Structure formats: structure tokens, C-alpha cells
């Protein structure tokens, strides 16, 4: 595709998810590092994302923000990468992609902030309880190799990143199905390339500080 694709990120951010997605689809892209503080909240970047957060992509005159949306978009515009779901995989693909972006992230955030949610208010929350959200995903991965069954799709980039980070930072319990799944996706070449790039950028910043 000839339309330029620009990736706005910071290596110490959720932009790592999108870099992995970009590597998976084999896209040619230009990286713009957006620093925290004035850079990210300045008018130039706010014109890209009014939330003042990374990551974001600009594809021609189109802008996409939010990691799950970017991942889904990249799978759509690079269908040759084979990361879109087949007809029989669509239900699982969309179900767990949005589950990770909604209930799972909400549950992890609430727990990480040690917010006290009364049991009688669980029905008002999109995730119910932390245990409910975690167990739902665990139960599914106990029975499936990837989100869509036996085949890796773009949903695994997003869901897998949540699980990897949750295990690394202790925000998700180290359950066997999570560990096995995380090891499986981390072995992918695109994952290794993406992480190596971001780790090199992080090391460069640390050396300059």
C-alpha cells in the first residue's frame, strides 16, 4: 500500500502492542516518538489524538487511536497477512478482542488502584468482579490454543499483550493457561522484532538520562 503509515508512540507505553501488530502485518511505517509531558499534551500531537495519549496511527488522511481499534484496522488493511478471522472464527475474534479492551482492562485497573467495590454493586460494573473476568478468560484459554482456536489472528496480539503485561507486572494471576499462552505468542518472530526495537529505544533513553 502506497499511502504512508505513521506510528506515534513512546517505547514505554501501550504502543508496544501496536508495534507488534505492525510487525505482524509486515507494514512499512514511519515511527514518531512522542515524549511524555509537553510533547504528548502539546497542540501538534493533540491534533492527532485529543486525549493526548499514545499510541496512534495516521494512514494517509485517516487517524486511528485505541490499541484494539488500531490492531483491528491493521488486520483489515493488510489482509494478505492472514490475521483476519475466517467466517467461523469471527465470533471468538470479536468477543475476546472487546472483552480484553473492556471487562478485562476495567477489572485489572480497579484492582490495581485498590478501589473498593462492594459486592452488591458488582452487577453495575461491566466486568462484574475481578475473579469473574479473569476466570472467564482462563477457562477459554484452557480449551483453545489461540483466541480463534488453533490459528493465530490479530486478536491474539491484543489479548496476548494484556496477558503478558499482567503476568509481568503481577496484575493477573500466574495461572497455567496464561503462562502457556504467553510463552506461545512470545515465540513469534514479529513479537521478538517488535520487543527488540522498543527495548533498544528504552535502553537508549536510559543511557542518556
PDB file of C-alpha atoms in Angstrom:
ATOM      1  CA  UNK A   1       0.000   0.000   0.000  1.00  0.00           C
ATOM      2  CA  UNK A   2       1.472   3.332  -1.111  1.00  0.00           C
ATOM      3  CA  UNK A   3      -0.307   5.535   1.457  1.00  0.00           C
ATOM      4  CA  UNK A   4       2.144   6.497   4.183  1.00  0.00           C
ATOM      5  CA  UNK A   5       1.564   4.987   7.584  1.00  0.00           C
ATOM      6  CA  UNK A   6       2.873   6.918  10.589  1.00  0.00           C
ATOM      7  CA  UNK A   7       3.083   5.351  14.027  1.00  0.00           C
ATOM      8  CA  UNK A   8       3.017   7.685  17.040  1.00  0.00           C
ATOM      9  CA  UNK A   9       4.338   6.010  20.139  1.00  0.00           C
ATOM     10  CA  UNK A  10       6.550   6.019  23.176  1.00  0.00           C
ATOM     11  CA  UNK A  11       8.541   2.825  23.822  1.00  0.00           C
ATOM     12  CA  UNK A  12       7.402   2.827  27.446  1.00  0.00           C
ATOM     13  CA  UNK A  13       3.716   2.696  26.622  1.00  0.00           C
ATOM     14  CA  UNK A  14       0.979   0.550  25.135  1.00  0.00           C
ATOM     15  CA  UNK A  15       2.500   1.498  21.834  1.00  0.00           C
ATOM     16  CA  UNK A  16       4.387  -1.778  22.206  1.00  0.00           C
ATOM     17  CA  UNK A  17       1.143  -3.545  21.328  1.00  0.00           C
ATOM     18  CA  UNK A  18       0.767  -1.626  18.097  1.00  0.00           C
ATOM     19  CA  UNK A  19       4.400  -2.071  17.106  1.00  0.00           C
ATOM     20  CA  UNK A  20       3.895  -5.820  17.408  1.00  0.00           C
ATOM     21  CA  UNK A  21       0.756  -5.546  15.257  1.00  0.00           C
ATOM     22  CA  UNK A  22       2.667  -3.531  12.652  1.00  0.00           C
ATOM     23  CA  UNK A  23       5.407  -6.151  12.555  1.00  0.00           C
ATOM     24  CA  UNK A  24       2.846  -8.945  12.231  1.00  0.00           C
ATOM     25  CA  UNK A  25       1.228  -7.393   9.163  1.00  0.00           C
ATOM     26  CA  UNK A  26       4.589  -6.522   7.613  1.00  0.00           C
ATOM     27  CA  UNK A  27       3.713  -2.864   7.198  1.00  0.00           C
ATOM     28  CA  UNK A  28       6.143  -0.192   6.080  1.00  0.00           C
ATOM     29  CA  UNK A  29       5.739   2.554   8.625  1.00  0.00           C
ATOM     30  CA  UNK A  30       7.393   5.672   9.966  1.00  0.00           C
ATOM     31  CA  UNK A  31       7.808   5.966  13.726  1.00  0.00           C
ATOM     32  CA  UNK A  32       7.335   9.254  15.556  1.00  0.00           C
ATOM     33  CA  UNK A  33       8.376   9.136  19.211  1.00  0.00           C
ATOM     34  CA  UNK A  34       6.123  11.282  21.375  1.00  0.00           C
ATOM     35  CA  UNK A  35       7.598  12.147  24.748  1.00  0.00           C
ATOM     36  CA  UNK A  36       5.505  12.303  27.896  1.00  0.00           C
ATOM     37  CA  UNK A  37       4.601  15.754  29.177  1.00  0.00           C
ATOM     38  CA  UNK A  38       4.520  18.814  26.957  1.00  0.00           C
ATOM     39  CA  UNK A  39       5.185  16.836  23.782  1.00  0.00           C
ATOM     40  CA  UNK A  40       2.258  14.472  24.275  1.00  0.00           C
ATOM     41  CA  UNK A  41      -0.060  17.218  25.532  1.00  0.00           C
ATOM     42  CA  UNK A  42       1.061  19.839  23.025  1.00  0.00           C
ATOM     43  CA  UNK A  43      -1.101  21.171  20.182  1.00  0.00           C
ATOM     44  CA  UNK A  44       0.738  19.280  17.452  1.00  0.00           C
ATOM     45  CA  UNK A  45       0.040  15.862  18.928  1.00  0.00           C
ATOM     46  CA  UNK A  46      -3.395  16.819  20.276  1.00  0.00           C
ATOM     47  CA  UNK A  47      -4.351  17.391  16.643  1.00  0.00           C
ATOM     48  CA  UNK A  48      -3.689  13.678  16.174  1.00  0.00           C
ATOM     49  CA  UNK A  49      -5.229  12.452  19.425  1.00  0.00           C
ATOM     50  CA  UNK A  50      -7.175  14.954  21.550  1.00  0.00           C
ATOM     51  CA  UNK A  51      -6.746  12.578  24.502  1.00  0.00           C
ATOM     52  CA  UNK A  52      -3.019  13.335  24.484  1.00  0.00           C
ATOM     53  CA  UNK A  53      -2.137   9.657  24.689  1.00  0.00           C
ATOM     54  CA  UNK A  54      -0.176   7.191  22.608  1.00  0.00           C
ATOM     55  CA  UNK A  55      -0.310   5.119  20.522  1.00  0.00           C
ATOM     56  CA  UNK A  56      -1.975   6.407  17.402  1.00  0.00           C
ATOM     57  CA  UNK A  57      -1.514   5.848  13.695  1.00  0.00           C
ATOM     58  CA  UNK A  58      -2.081   8.092  10.721  1.00  0.00           C
ATOM     59  CA  UNK A  59      -2.731   6.242   7.490  1.00  0.00           C
ATOM     60  CA  UNK A  60      -2.954   8.755   4.700  1.00  0.00           C
ATOM     61  CA  UNK A  61      -5.565  11.195   5.982  1.00  0.00           C
ATOM     62  CA  UNK A  62      -7.092   8.670   8.395  1.00  0.00           C
ATOM     63  CA  UNK A  63      -6.248   8.626  12.117  1.00  0.00           C
ATOM     64  CA  UNK A  64      -6.884   5.674  14.408  1.00  0.00           C
ATOM     65  CA  UNK A  65      -6.383   5.655  18.169  1.00  0.00           C
ATOM     66  CA  UNK A  66      -7.000   2.994  20.864  1.00  0.00           C
ATOM     67  CA  UNK A  67      -4.903  -0.138  20.698  1.00  0.00           C
ATOM     68  CA  UNK A  68      -7.707  -2.591  19.994  1.00  0.00           C
ATOM     69  CA  UNK A  69      -9.046  -0.397  17.187  1.00  0.00           C
ATOM     70  CA  UNK A  70      -5.590   0.029  15.656  1.00  0.00           C
ATOM     71  CA  UNK A  71      -4.963  -3.716  15.742  1.00  0.00           C
ATOM     72  CA  UNK A  72      -8.308  -4.436  14.080  1.00  0.00           C
ATOM     73  CA  UNK A  73      -7.708  -1.714  11.482  1.00  0.00           C
ATOM     74  CA  UNK A  74      -4.274  -3.048  10.555  1.00  0.00           C
ATOM     75  CA  UNK A  75      -5.630  -6.556  10.103  1.00  0.00           C
ATOM     76  CA  UNK A  76      -8.269  -5.117   7.746  1.00  0.00           C
ATOM     77  CA  UNK A  77      -5.983  -3.007   5.579  1.00  0.00           C
ATOM     78  CA  UNK A  78      -3.315  -5.719   5.327  1.00  0.00           C
ATOM     79  CA  UNK A  79      -5.468  -8.796   4.659  1.00  0.00           C
ATOM     80  CA  UNK A  80      -2.548 -10.534   2.970  1.00  0.00           C
ATOM     81  CA  UNK A  81      -1.023 -11.014   6.429  1.00  0.00           C
ATOM     82  CA  UNK A  82      -3.763 -13.556   7.175  1.00  0.00           C
ATOM     83  CA  UNK A  83      -4.638 -12.141  10.584  1.00  0.00           C
ATOM     84  CA  UNK A  84      -8.342 -11.546   9.961  1.00  0.00           C
ATOM     85  CA  UNK A  85     -10.788 -14.168  11.231  1.00  0.00           C
ATOM     86  CA  UNK A  86     -12.386 -16.690   8.932  1.00  0.00           C
ATOM     87  CA  UNK A  87     -16.203 -16.777   8.933  1.00  0.00           C
ATOM     88  CA  UNK A  88     -16.343 -19.416  11.659  1.00  0.00           C
ATOM     89  CA  UNK A  89     -13.774 -17.531  13.751  1.00  0.00           C
ATOM     90  CA  UNK A  90     -15.450 -14.124  13.825  1.00  0.00           C
ATOM     91  CA  UNK A  91     -17.489 -14.697  16.966  1.00  0.00           C
ATOM     92  CA  UNK A  92     -14.452 -15.605  19.079  1.00  0.00           C
ATOM     93  CA  UNK A  93     -12.315 -12.930  17.404  1.00  0.00           C
ATOM     94  CA  UNK A  94     -14.634 -10.039  18.244  1.00  0.00           C
ATOM     95  CA  UNK A  95     -15.788 -11.457  21.552  1.00  0.00           C
ATOM     96  CA  UNK A  96     -12.333 -11.708  23.126  1.00  0.00           C
ATOM     97  CA  UNK A  97     -10.848  -8.663  21.420  1.00  0.00           C
ATOM     98  CA  UNK A  98     -13.526  -6.492  23.015  1.00  0.00           C
ATOM     99  CA  UNK A  99     -13.503  -8.479  26.241  1.00  0.00           C
ATOM    100  CA  UNK A 100      -9.826  -7.604  26.734  1.00  0.00           C
ATOM    101  CA  UNK A 101     -10.436  -3.947  25.845  1.00  0.00           C
ATOM    102  CA  UNK A 102     -13.460  -3.699  28.135  1.00  0.00           C
ATOM    103  CA  UNK A 103     -14.145  -6.004  31.098  1.00  0.00           C
ATOM    104  CA  UNK A 104     -10.608  -7.337  31.491  1.00  0.00           C
ATOM    105  CA  UNK A 105      -8.896  -3.949  31.426  1.00  0.00           C
ATOM    106  CA  UNK A 106     -11.514  -2.446  33.734  1.00  0.00           C
ATOM    107  CA  UNK A 107     -11.127  -5.297  36.210  1.00  0.00           C
ATOM    108  CA  UNK A 108      -7.345  -5.050  36.252  1.00  0.00           C
ATOM    109  CA  UNK A 109      -7.426  -1.259  36.611  1.00  0.00           C
ATOM    110  CA  UNK A 110      -9.869  -1.320  39.508  1.00  0.00           C
ATOM    111  CA  UNK A 111      -7.842  -3.966  41.315  1.00  0.00           C
ATOM    112  CA  UNK A 112      -4.524  -2.202  40.658  1.00  0.00           C
ATOM    113  CA  UNK A 113      -5.884   1.028  42.107  1.00  0.00           C
ATOM    114  CA  UNK A 114      -7.195  -0.884  45.125  1.00  0.00           C
ATOM    115  CA  UNK A 115     -10.641   0.571  44.633  1.00  0.00           C
ATOM    116  CA  UNK A 116     -13.181  -0.926  46.991  1.00  0.00           C
ATOM    117  CA  UNK A 117     -16.142  -2.224  45.020  1.00  0.00           C
ATOM    118  CA  UNK A 118     -18.962  -3.534  47.244  1.00  0.00           C
ATOM    119  CA  UNK A 119     -20.177  -6.994  46.271  1.00  0.00           C
ATOM    120  CA  UNK A 120     -23.753  -5.775  45.939  1.00  0.00           C
ATOM    121  CA  UNK A 121     -22.628  -3.305  43.239  1.00  0.00           C
ATOM    122  CA  UNK A 122     -20.945  -5.913  41.016  1.00  0.00           C
ATOM    123  CA  UNK A 123     -23.950  -6.003  38.684  1.00  0.00           C
ATOM    124  CA  UNK A 124     -23.373  -2.327  37.873  1.00  0.00           C
ATOM    125  CA  UNK A 125     -19.833  -2.961  36.649  1.00  0.00           C
ATOM    126  CA  UNK A 126     -19.013  -4.106  33.154  1.00  0.00           C
ATOM    127  CA  UNK A 127     -16.630  -6.734  34.482  1.00  0.00           C
ATOM    128  CA  UNK A 128     -18.665  -7.913  37.454  1.00  0.00           C
ATOM    129  CA  UNK A 129     -15.734  -8.887  39.647  1.00  0.00           C
ATOM    130  CA  UNK A 130     -12.025  -9.308  39.020  1.00  0.00           C
ATOM    131  CA  UNK A 131     -12.287 -13.045  39.618  1.00  0.00           C
ATOM    132  CA  UNK A 132     -15.163 -13.386  37.171  1.00  0.00           C
ATOM    133  CA  UNK A 133     -13.268 -11.608  34.394  1.00  0.00           C
ATOM    134  CA  UNK A 134     -10.025 -13.495  34.957  1.00  0.00           C
ATOM    135  CA  UNK A 135     -11.727 -16.871  35.234  1.00  0.00           C
ATOM    136  CA  UNK A 136     -13.738 -16.307  32.049  1.00  0.00           C
ATOM    137  CA  UNK A 137     -10.573 -15.764  30.028  1.00  0.00           C
ATOM    138  CA  UNK A 138      -8.694 -18.517  31.810  1.00  0.00           C
ATOM    139  CA  UNK A 139     -11.447 -21.008  31.120  1.00  0.00           C
ATOM    140  CA  UNK A 140     -11.416 -20.165  27.431  1.00  0.00           C
ATOM    141  CA  UNK A 141      -7.652 -20.460  27.067  1.00  0.00           C
ATOM    142  CA  UNK A 142      -7.713 -23.771  28.911  1.00  0.00           C
ATOM    143  CA  UNK A 143      -9.567 -25.137  25.884  1.00  0.00           C
ATOM    144  CA  UNK A 144      -8.047 -23.183  22.995  1.00  0.00           C
ATOM    145  CA  UNK A 145      -4.529 -22.683  21.652  1.00  0.00           C
ATOM    146  CA  UNK A 146      -5.288 -19.183  20.366  1.00  0.00           C
ATOM    147  CA  UNK A 147      -8.223 -16.789  20.586  1.00  0.00           C
ATOM    148  CA  UNK A 148      -9.780 -18.218  17.441  1.00  0.00           C
ATOM    149  CA  UNK A 149      -8.918 -21.817  18.223  1.00  0.00           C
ATOM    150  CA  UNK A 150      -5.854 -23.293  16.570  1.00  0.00           C
ATOM    151  CA  UNK A 151      -4.853 -20.315  14.415  1.00  0.00           C
ATOM    152  CA  UNK A 152      -3.109 -17.075  15.391  1.00  0.00           C
ATOM    153  CA  UNK A 153      -5.029 -13.901  14.477  1.00  0.00           C
ATOM    154  CA  UNK A 154      -4.766 -10.215  15.269  1.00  0.00           C
ATOM    155  CA  UNK A 155      -6.948 -10.779  18.349  1.00  0.00           C
ATOM    156  CA  UNK A 156      -4.003 -12.656  19.860  1.00  0.00           C
ATOM    157  CA  UNK A 157      -1.815  -9.567  19.558  1.00  0.00           C
ATOM    158  CA  UNK A 158      -4.169  -7.563  21.723  1.00  0.00           C
ATOM    159  CA  UNK A 159      -5.376 -10.254  24.128  1.00  0.00           C
ATOM    160  CA  UNK A 160      -1.880 -11.685  24.362  1.00  0.00           C
ATOM    161  CA  UNK A 161      -0.350  -8.318  25.220  1.00  0.00           C
ATOM    162  CA  UNK A 162      -2.767  -7.914  28.109  1.00  0.00           C
ATOM    163  CA  UNK A 163      -1.855 -11.331  29.440  1.00  0.00           C
ATOM    164  CA  UNK A 164       1.884 -10.805  29.009  1.00  0.00           C
ATOM    165  CA  UNK A 165       1.809  -7.487  30.821  1.00  0.00           C
ATOM    166  CA  UNK A 166      -0.495  -8.813  33.501  1.00  0.00           C
ATOM    167  CA  UNK A 167       1.918 -11.634  34.245  1.00  0.00           C
ATOM    168  CA  UNK A 168       4.961  -9.350  34.119  1.00  0.00           C
ATOM    169  CA  UNK A 169       3.520  -6.731  36.465  1.00  0.00           C
ATOM    170  CA  UNK A 170       1.580  -9.091  38.682  1.00  0.00           C
ATOM    171  CA  UNK A 171      -1.804  -7.625  37.775  1.00  0.00           C
ATOM    172  CA  UNK A 172      -3.004 -11.016  36.537  1.00  0.00           C
ATOM    173  CA  UNK A 173      -2.532 -14.255  38.438  1.00  0.00           C
ATOM    174  CA  UNK A 174       0.076 -16.676  37.099  1.00  0.00           C
ATOM    175  CA  UNK A 175      -2.375 -19.333  36.042  1.00  0.00           C
ATOM    176  CA  UNK A 176      -1.052 -22.175  33.865  1.00  0.00           C
ATOM    177  CA  UNK A 177      -3.160 -21.379  30.810  1.00  0.00           C
ATOM    178  CA  UNK A 178      -1.988 -17.751  30.879  1.00  0.00           C
ATOM    179  CA  UNK A 179       1.669 -18.729  31.186  1.00  0.00           C
ATOM    180  CA  UNK A 180       1.480 -21.291  28.388  1.00  0.00           C
ATOM    181  CA  UNK A 181      -0.323 -18.889  26.086  1.00  0.00           C
ATOM    182  CA  UNK A 182       2.129 -16.071  26.828  1.00  0.00           C
ATOM    183  CA  UNK A 183       5.108 -18.310  26.060  1.00  0.00           C
ATOM    184  CA  UNK A 184       3.498 -19.390  22.795  1.00  0.00           C
ATOM    185  CA  UNK A 185       2.878 -15.908  21.435  1.00  0.00           C
ATOM    186  CA  UNK A 186       6.228 -14.558  22.653  1.00  0.00           C
ATOM    187  CA  UNK A 187       7.970 -17.070  20.383  1.00  0.00           C
ATOM    188  CA  UNK A 188       6.649 -15.376  17.239  1.00  0.00           C
ATOM    189  CA  UNK A 189       9.246 -13.631  15.083  1.00  0.00           C
ATOM    190  CA  UNK A 190       7.185 -10.447  14.801  1.00  0.00           C
ATOM    191  CA  UNK A 191       6.829 -10.309  18.577  1.00  0.00           C
ATOM    192  CA  UNK A 192      10.591 -10.655  19.031  1.00  0.00           C
ATOM    193  CA  UNK A 193      11.339  -7.949  16.457  1.00  0.00           C
ATOM    194  CA  UNK A 194       8.866  -5.521  17.998  1.00  0.00           C
ATOM    195  CA  UNK A 195      10.088  -6.049  21.545  1.00  0.00           C
ATOM    196  CA  UNK A 196      13.731  -5.768  20.487  1.00  0.00           C
ATOM    197  CA  UNK A 197      13.022  -2.424  18.827  1.00  0.00           C
ATOM    198  CA  UNK A 198      11.246  -0.991  21.852  1.00  0.00           C
ATOM    199  CA  UNK A 199      13.778  -2.365  24.307  1.00  0.00           C
ATOM    200  CA  UNK A 200      16.581  -0.741  22.302  1.00  0.00           C
ATOM    201  CA  UNK A 201      14.750   2.597  22.385  1.00  0.00           C
ATOM    202  CA  UNK A 202      14.223   2.281  26.138  1.00  0.00           C
ATOM    203  CA  UNK A 203      17.895   1.433  26.705  1.00  0.00           C
ATOM    204  CA  UNK A 204      18.912   4.434  24.605  1.00  0.00           C
ATOM    205  CA  UNK A 205      16.810   6.744  26.770  1.00  0.00           C
ATOM    206  CA  UNK A 206      18.171   5.273  29.978  1.00  0.00           C
ATOM    207  CA  UNK A 207      21.730   5.769  28.751  1.00  0.00           C
ATOM    208  CA  UNK A 208      21.011   9.440  28.062  1.00  0.00           C
ATOM    209  CA  UNK A 209      19.416  10.121  31.449  1.00  0.00           C
TER     210      UNK A 209
END
